[in-house]
XYZ file of C-alpha atoms in Angstrom:
453
model
C 52.136 88.417 26.452
C 50.920 85.354 28.322
C 49.117 82.684 26.222
C 45.953 82.776 28.359
C 45.581 86.470 27.795
C 45.891 86.128 24.014
C 43.250 83.333 23.944
C 40.789 85.301 26.054
C 41.150 88.319 23.788
C 40.528 86.273 20.664
C 37.408 84.649 22.123
C 36.037 88.052 23.001
C 36.567 89.276 19.432
C 34.836 86.147 17.987
C 31.851 86.632 20.289
C 31.541 90.220 19.251
C 31.459 89.272 15.566
C 29.094 86.245 15.884
C 26.312 87.956 17.814
C 25.433 90.465 15.066
C 25.631 87.693 12.441
C 23.259 85.441 14.376
C 20.841 88.307 14.805
C 20.867 88.942 11.075
C 20.120 85.298 10.291
C 17.267 85.228 12.798
C 15.759 88.343 11.301
C 15.942 86.861 7.833
C 14.163 83.713 8.986
C 11.397 85.731 10.622
C 10.988 87.715 7.425
C 10.733 84.495 5.390
C 8.062 83.131 7.778
C 6.040 86.327 7.236
C 6.310 85.950 3.456
C 5.273 82.215 3.449
C 7.247 78.955 3.503
C 7.988 76.454 0.698
C 8.042 72.701 1.817
C 10.083 69.860 0.233
C 8.866 68.375 -3.068
C 6.862 65.093 -2.586
C 8.046 62.071 -4.572
C 5.846 61.101 -7.562
C 4.326 57.738 -8.559
C 6.518 57.538 -11.613
C 8.569 54.376 -12.012
C 12.230 55.158 -11.802
C 13.560 51.585 -11.754
C 12.614 48.164 -13.154
C 13.607 45.258 -10.909
C 14.072 41.757 -12.372
C 13.945 38.636 -10.218
C 16.405 36.980 -10.135
C 18.916 39.708 -10.855
C 21.677 37.189 -11.494
C 21.526 33.449 -12.059
C 23.613 30.527 -13.311
C 21.913 28.079 -15.681
C 22.934 25.024 -17.619
C 22.863 25.235 -21.417
C 19.260 25.244 -22.746
C 17.838 25.250 -19.191
C 14.538 27.147 -18.730
C 13.793 29.698 -15.990
C 10.830 31.990 -15.300
C 11.816 35.644 -14.757
C 9.614 38.185 -12.957
C 9.740 41.983 -13.054
C 8.177 44.851 -11.123
C 8.597 48.597 -10.905
C 9.944 50.761 -8.098
C 8.546 54.286 -7.830
C 10.337 57.456 -6.856
C 8.811 56.990 -3.401
C 10.390 53.550 -3.147
C 7.127 51.609 -3.516
C 6.868 48.415 -5.581
C 4.252 48.416 -8.333
C 3.065 46.150 -11.122
C 4.225 47.128 -14.580
C 3.716 46.218 -18.186
C 6.971 45.398 -19.851
C 8.596 43.828 -22.868
C 11.259 41.141 -22.511
C 14.472 40.719 -24.464
C 17.691 38.739 -24.142
C 21.146 38.996 -25.659
C 21.118 35.256 -26.358
C 18.774 32.378 -25.744
C 15.024 32.898 -26.056
C 12.499 34.621 -23.793
C 8.720 34.637 -24.104
C 6.415 37.616 -23.668
C 5.654 36.235 -20.205
C 9.300 36.150 -19.126
C 10.028 32.428 -19.607
C 13.688 32.278 -20.565
C 15.473 29.393 -22.272
C 19.223 29.640 -21.930
C 21.594 29.605 -24.852
C 23.044 26.196 -25.714
C 26.486 27.793 -25.469
C 28.348 28.742 -22.330
C 28.739 32.456 -21.698
C 27.445 35.516 -19.853
C 24.213 37.000 -21.168
C 21.683 39.656 -20.241
C 17.910 39.506 -19.855
C 16.142 42.883 -20.050
C 12.639 43.969 -19.051
C 11.632 47.349 -20.556
C 8.787 49.354 -18.994
C 5.690 50.158 -21.042
C 3.183 51.343 -18.421
C 2.666 50.915 -14.637
C -0.613 49.967 -13.021
C -0.032 52.526 -10.252
C 0.535 55.460 -12.590
C -2.375 54.468 -14.806
C -4.713 54.332 -11.815
C -3.448 57.677 -10.526
C -3.775 59.330 -13.909
C -0.086 60.144 -14.107
C 2.128 59.269 -16.994
C 4.989 56.845 -16.510
C 8.211 57.271 -18.376
C 8.435 54.827 -21.246
C 11.490 52.677 -21.874
C 12.829 52.326 -18.342
C 14.861 49.066 -18.451
C 15.819 46.494 -15.866
C 18.529 43.909 -16.349
C 19.485 40.460 -15.090
C 22.783 38.722 -15.710
C 22.643 35.090 -16.827
C 25.715 32.887 -16.573
C 25.398 29.787 -18.744
C 27.713 27.045 -17.541
C 27.910 23.311 -18.118
C 27.833 21.196 -14.967
C 31.344 20.492 -13.730
C 32.346 16.866 -13.737
C 32.079 14.430 -10.833
C 35.237 14.412 -8.749
C 34.413 12.247 -5.738
C 31.845 9.821 -4.307
C 31.255 10.304 -0.579
C 29.937 7.459 1.612
C 27.977 8.392 4.748
C 28.832 7.558 7.460
C 32.552 7.537 6.731
C 33.048 4.938 9.477
C 30.784 2.788 11.642
C 30.886 0.016 14.228
C 28.268 -2.750 14.420
C 27.851 -6.122 16.048
C 27.974 -9.409 14.191
C 24.713 -9.963 12.367
C 23.677 -6.324 12.882
C 22.723 -3.868 10.150
C 23.988 -0.402 9.207
C 22.425 1.939 6.642
C 24.841 3.710 4.294
C 24.160 6.431 1.734
C 26.262 8.065 -0.946
C 26.432 11.350 -2.832
C 28.777 12.985 -5.312
C 31.050 16.029 -5.194
C 31.684 17.963 -8.396
C 35.039 19.461 -9.318
C 33.760 22.856 -8.137
C 32.874 21.429 -4.715
C 29.099 21.286 -5.244
C 27.228 18.281 -3.869
C 25.128 16.278 -6.308
C 22.882 13.229 -6.031
C 24.273 10.182 -7.808
C 23.138 6.612 -8.338
C 25.730 4.322 -6.790
C 26.554 0.628 -6.987
C 27.277 -0.871 -3.554
C 29.803 -3.528 -2.582
C 31.170 -4.616 0.786
C 33.427 -7.057 2.575
C 32.624 -9.017 5.731
C 28.896 -9.035 5.095
C 26.174 -8.304 2.552
C 24.884 -4.945 1.317
C 21.630 -4.264 -0.500
C 21.096 -2.043 -3.529
C 19.788 0.641 -1.160
C 22.961 0.601 0.983
C 21.742 -1.514 3.915
C 24.730 -3.486 5.206
C 24.251 -6.719 7.176
C 27.336 -7.796 9.073
C 28.507 -11.382 8.905
C 29.373 -13.643 11.819
C 33.114 -12.915 11.829
C 34.389 -9.867 13.738
C 36.959 -7.665 12.025
C 37.564 -4.548 9.968
C 35.752 -4.308 6.642
C 35.109 -1.862 3.814
C 31.891 -0.599 2.216
C 32.285 0.872 -1.284
C 29.986 3.017 -3.443
C 30.786 3.478 -7.139
C 29.377 5.883 -9.738
C 30.632 6.606 -13.271
C 33.921 4.905 -12.526
C 34.569 6.790 -9.282
C 34.546 4.889 -5.973
C 34.161 6.118 -2.410
C 34.435 3.979 0.687
C 33.688 3.749 4.408
C 35.455 1.736 7.090
C 33.346 -0.671 9.120
C 34.281 -2.442 12.354
C 32.290 -5.614 13.087
C 32.324 -6.690 16.723
C 30.778 -9.541 18.643
C 27.388 -8.327 19.860
C 25.084 -10.062 22.313
C 21.316 -10.155 22.072
C 19.836 -7.395 24.239
C 16.200 -7.738 23.196
C 13.837 -9.750 21.030
C 10.883 -8.347 19.099
C 8.009 -10.711 18.224
C 5.659 -9.699 15.438
C 2.718 -9.524 15.475
C 2.464 -8.917 19.224
C -1.071 -10.343 19.267
C -3.229 -12.292 16.847
C -6.696 -13.803 16.586
C -7.155 -17.126 14.855
C -9.645 -19.935 14.471
C -9.505 -23.505 15.660
C -7.589 -25.384 12.982
C -6.124 -22.178 11.555
C -2.494 -21.044 11.520
C -0.635 -17.767 12.114
C 3.031 -17.072 11.327
C 5.044 -15.195 13.959
C 8.528 -13.726 13.487
C 11.221 -12.987 16.078
C 13.939 -10.352 15.611
C 16.945 -10.379 17.990
C 18.556 -6.946 18.496
C 21.668 -5.596 20.183
C 21.762 -2.866 22.838
C 21.724 -0.159 20.163
C 18.631 -1.629 18.549
C 20.489 -3.072 15.580
C 19.079 -6.266 14.111
C 21.243 -9.327 14.761
C 20.917 -11.772 11.896
C 21.634 -15.486 12.161
C 20.874 -15.816 15.882
C 19.182 -18.969 17.196
C 15.567 -18.483 18.309
C 13.452 -21.039 20.190
C 9.651 -20.952 20.447
C 7.352 -22.145 23.243
C 3.614 -22.056 23.976
C 2.072 -21.470 27.378
C -0.748 -23.885 26.468
C -0.216 -26.399 23.711
C -3.799 -27.597 24.243
C -4.981 -24.249 22.865
C -2.171 -23.316 20.461
C 1.015 -25.031 19.362
C 4.054 -23.386 17.793
C 6.629 -24.862 15.433
C 10.380 -24.305 15.499
C 9.856 -21.678 12.813
C 7.186 -19.713 14.717
C 4.103 -21.112 12.946
C 1.211 -21.130 15.435
C -1.677 -23.611 15.025
C -5.000 -23.177 16.803
C -6.068 -26.340 18.660
C -8.965 -25.259 20.885
C -10.890 -22.164 21.917
C -8.928 -20.013 24.396
C -5.787 -17.881 24.773
C -2.112 -18.814 24.813
C 1.170 -16.917 25.106
C 3.800 -17.712 22.483
C 7.364 -16.876 23.570
C 10.496 -16.468 21.431
C 13.875 -16.734 23.194
C 17.360 -15.919 21.891
C 20.520 -15.953 24.037
C 18.522 -15.559 27.235
C 16.373 -12.679 25.982
C 12.725 -13.245 25.144
C 9.519 -11.623 23.946
C 5.959 -12.883 23.655
C 2.814 -12.672 21.564
C -0.729 -13.263 22.784
C -2.765 -15.652 20.650
C -6.553 -15.845 20.936
C -8.157 -18.926 19.386
C -11.878 -18.848 18.609
C -14.396 -20.636 16.463
C -14.999 -18.655 13.321
C -18.707 -18.080 12.648
C -20.404 -20.037 9.909
C -21.030 -17.737 6.947
C -22.526 -20.268 4.519
C -23.475 -23.934 4.145
C -22.875 -25.915 0.977
C -25.128 -28.969 0.389
C -23.945 -31.587 -2.088
C -25.269 -32.826 -4.428
C -27.527 -29.855 -5.044
C -30.158 -31.608 -7.235
C -30.154 -35.375 -6.589
C -32.674 -37.908 -7.913
C -34.168 -40.594 -5.663
C -36.436 -43.508 -6.483
C -39.483 -44.444 -4.521
C -38.199 -46.688 -1.772
C -34.616 -45.729 -2.536
C -32.249 -43.335 -0.774
C -29.505 -40.800 -1.555
C -26.828 -39.435 0.788
C -26.382 -35.655 1.084
C -23.432 -33.843 2.707
C -23.334 -30.365 4.253
C -20.143 -28.271 4.530
C -20.209 -25.158 6.756
C -17.807 -22.433 5.555
C -16.402 -19.156 6.925
C -16.595 -15.751 5.244
C -13.540 -16.579 3.123
C -15.046 -19.833 1.899
C -12.840 -22.024 4.068
C -14.497 -25.234 5.353
C -15.238 -25.285 9.085
C -14.939 -28.746 10.581
C -16.722 -30.025 13.652
C -19.787 -27.772 13.310
C -23.256 -29.143 14.138
C -25.642 -29.498 11.179
C -29.395 -30.156 11.305
C -31.506 -31.487 8.410
C -35.143 -30.831 7.444
C -37.430 -31.689 4.512
C -40.049 -29.471 2.959
C -42.331 -32.457 2.169
C -42.002 -35.497 4.411
C -44.747 -37.289 2.430
C -42.456 -37.342 -0.617
C -39.007 -37.691 1.001
C -37.612 -37.929 4.501
C -34.121 -37.029 5.697
C -32.155 -38.477 8.595
C -29.973 -36.581 11.076
C -27.002 -37.608 8.957
C -28.434 -36.297 5.664
C -29.730 -39.630 4.236
C -32.761 -38.896 2.023
C -35.376 -41.637 1.430
C -37.922 -41.384 -1.392
C -41.489 -42.323 -0.417
C -43.681 -41.339 -3.337
C -43.200 -39.702 -6.686
C -42.712 -35.943 -6.296
C -40.158 -33.365 -5.174
C -38.940 -31.970 -1.874
C -36.384 -29.392 -0.676
C -33.861 -30.703 1.814
C -32.277 -28.002 4.029
C -29.070 -28.222 6.086
C -28.617 -25.586 8.825
C -25.522 -24.722 10.892
C -25.288 -21.779 13.300
C -28.142 -19.955 11.604
C -26.796 -20.379 8.082
C -28.341 -22.864 5.660
C -27.990 -24.517 2.287
C -30.491 -26.579 0.278
C -30.786 -29.403 -2.224
C -33.775 -30.058 -4.512
C -34.645 -33.796 -4.426
C -36.772 -35.387 -7.153
C -38.409 -38.739 -6.289
C -39.416 -41.002 -9.176
C -40.431 -44.635 -9.784
C -37.636 -47.103 -10.419
C -37.976 -48.395 -13.980
C -38.507 -52.148 -14.567
C -35.368 -53.574 -16.121
C -36.437 -57.230 -16.260
C -39.329 -59.640 -15.449
C -38.778 -63.138 -14.120
C -41.632 -65.699 -14.845
C -41.743 -68.796 -12.648
C -41.796 -71.574 -13.427
C -40.009 -71.019 -16.677
C -41.645 -74.194 -18.162
C -44.476 -76.557 -17.175
C -46.355 -79.646 -18.450
C -50.097 -79.937 -18.034
C -53.067 -81.994 -19.317
C -55.971 -80.838 -21.434
C -58.442 -79.250 -19.092
C -55.829 -78.800 -16.384
C -54.396 -75.524 -14.934
C -50.975 -74.205 -13.890
C -50.252 -71.038 -11.896
C -47.420 -68.802 -13.125
C -45.880 -65.845 -11.229
C -44.110 -62.734 -12.620
C -41.486 -60.771 -10.643
C -40.449 -57.286 -12.010
C -36.853 -56.267 -11.174
C -34.736 -53.110 -11.580
C -31.372 -52.866 -13.328
C -29.605 -54.010 -10.179
C -31.805 -57.115 -9.921
C -33.863 -55.751 -7.052
C -37.486 -56.914 -6.914
C -39.934 -54.146 -7.687
C -43.122 -54.764 -5.746
C -46.509 -53.391 -6.669
C -45.858 -53.167 -10.375
C -48.648 -53.908 -12.838
C -48.180 -57.152 -14.802
C -50.209 -58.198 -17.859
C -50.344 -61.783 -19.218
C -50.773 -63.008 -22.816
C -50.671 -66.398 -24.595
C -49.053 -67.018 -27.908
C -51.839 -69.586 -28.732
C -55.094 -69.328 -26.861
C -56.322 -72.433 -28.778
C -53.780 -74.471 -26.857
C -53.488 -72.596 -23.567
C -55.118 -69.504 -22.122
C -53.838 -67.323 -19.289
C -55.826 -65.226 -16.852
C -55.012 -61.706 -15.628
C -53.525 -63.350 -12.541
C -51.225 -65.730 -14.508
C -53.393 -68.908 -14.237
C -52.785 -71.027 -17.348
C -55.556 -73.418 -18.572
C -54.759 -76.255 -21.026
């Protein structure tokens, strides 16, 4: 019998048997629908799993770590739970703060469910004693195997700088921060790893050492020309007579600082501001000047503005002088800026509060006229200072009688004169003089010094 005929016959038999079976199933389903259907069971709020975070961790001996735990319901929702904590070794607080064992090993931290917030709020009971676990591996840090210098190689110009850094590699391959001691050839290196190339080109080595382990980088130092110059500050304000320090930094084409390069300084107007070979600018007169720094044909400038600083105060000296009637005392006035620095060349005017007692000249010379006191004021640019002057009578230090001796006859007269003088021998005019005789029986003297024999 041909194969196609056999296959067709078999398919016909299968069709004949499947149709009644399908009809029976359909009838059963319709009957079930008429009797009522039963849907799938909804998941409950009960916690079926306790999740600990982290679920696995590696700690050093005696290292502390905070664990957290939450519940997962049958529906797959996360929910807050009340739990108790325990650990196979080490110590764990009621809040989940774990302190690792001082001994290396593998340990387990467990959170055991007491009650869930979700089930309590819903009025459903949660199964007690559902645990969650976390695995703790306690391991001592592996030792340091290598010190790595970054960058491993570099190329700089003579006098230029290059920043290096270093870190450690443990025996397990982990990177770790280490404190390194730097050393280098062909230049200088700071404690922070900043290398400054010397003036000689060549190949050099930078080394970083930690706990007896040394790493290194290869450095090529080449001749580098100055590509730019940076002047700092780029602008400055200063006063006449004041100074400002400028600095110039030559750099190569990559922006690296070139140390040890010759720099020359010039001023566009030395009448306003001068500059020294070291970049110290001095203000000479009010105005603006451009200060230029040049190195190997490259230059940069700073703008300097010179101005008179305002007077902030005036100091008069002495502050409480004494003057005699007819005598004089010299006062000085010093204008100062806000920082207390003297300001030279400022105009000062003088006034007296009582010209009947004391006068003052344009130069601050005070002359006493009569006994009393006066305030002398010096003013500069709206600011003033004062001195309190007391004028008194010059005391008599000596009296000269002339003539010092005289001969006269009985009944005759001789005129004497008395001259009061101060301690310096100066004649004191207008002073009261009284006359007396040691023996009026021999000679008398009048109030005017006329002697009668």
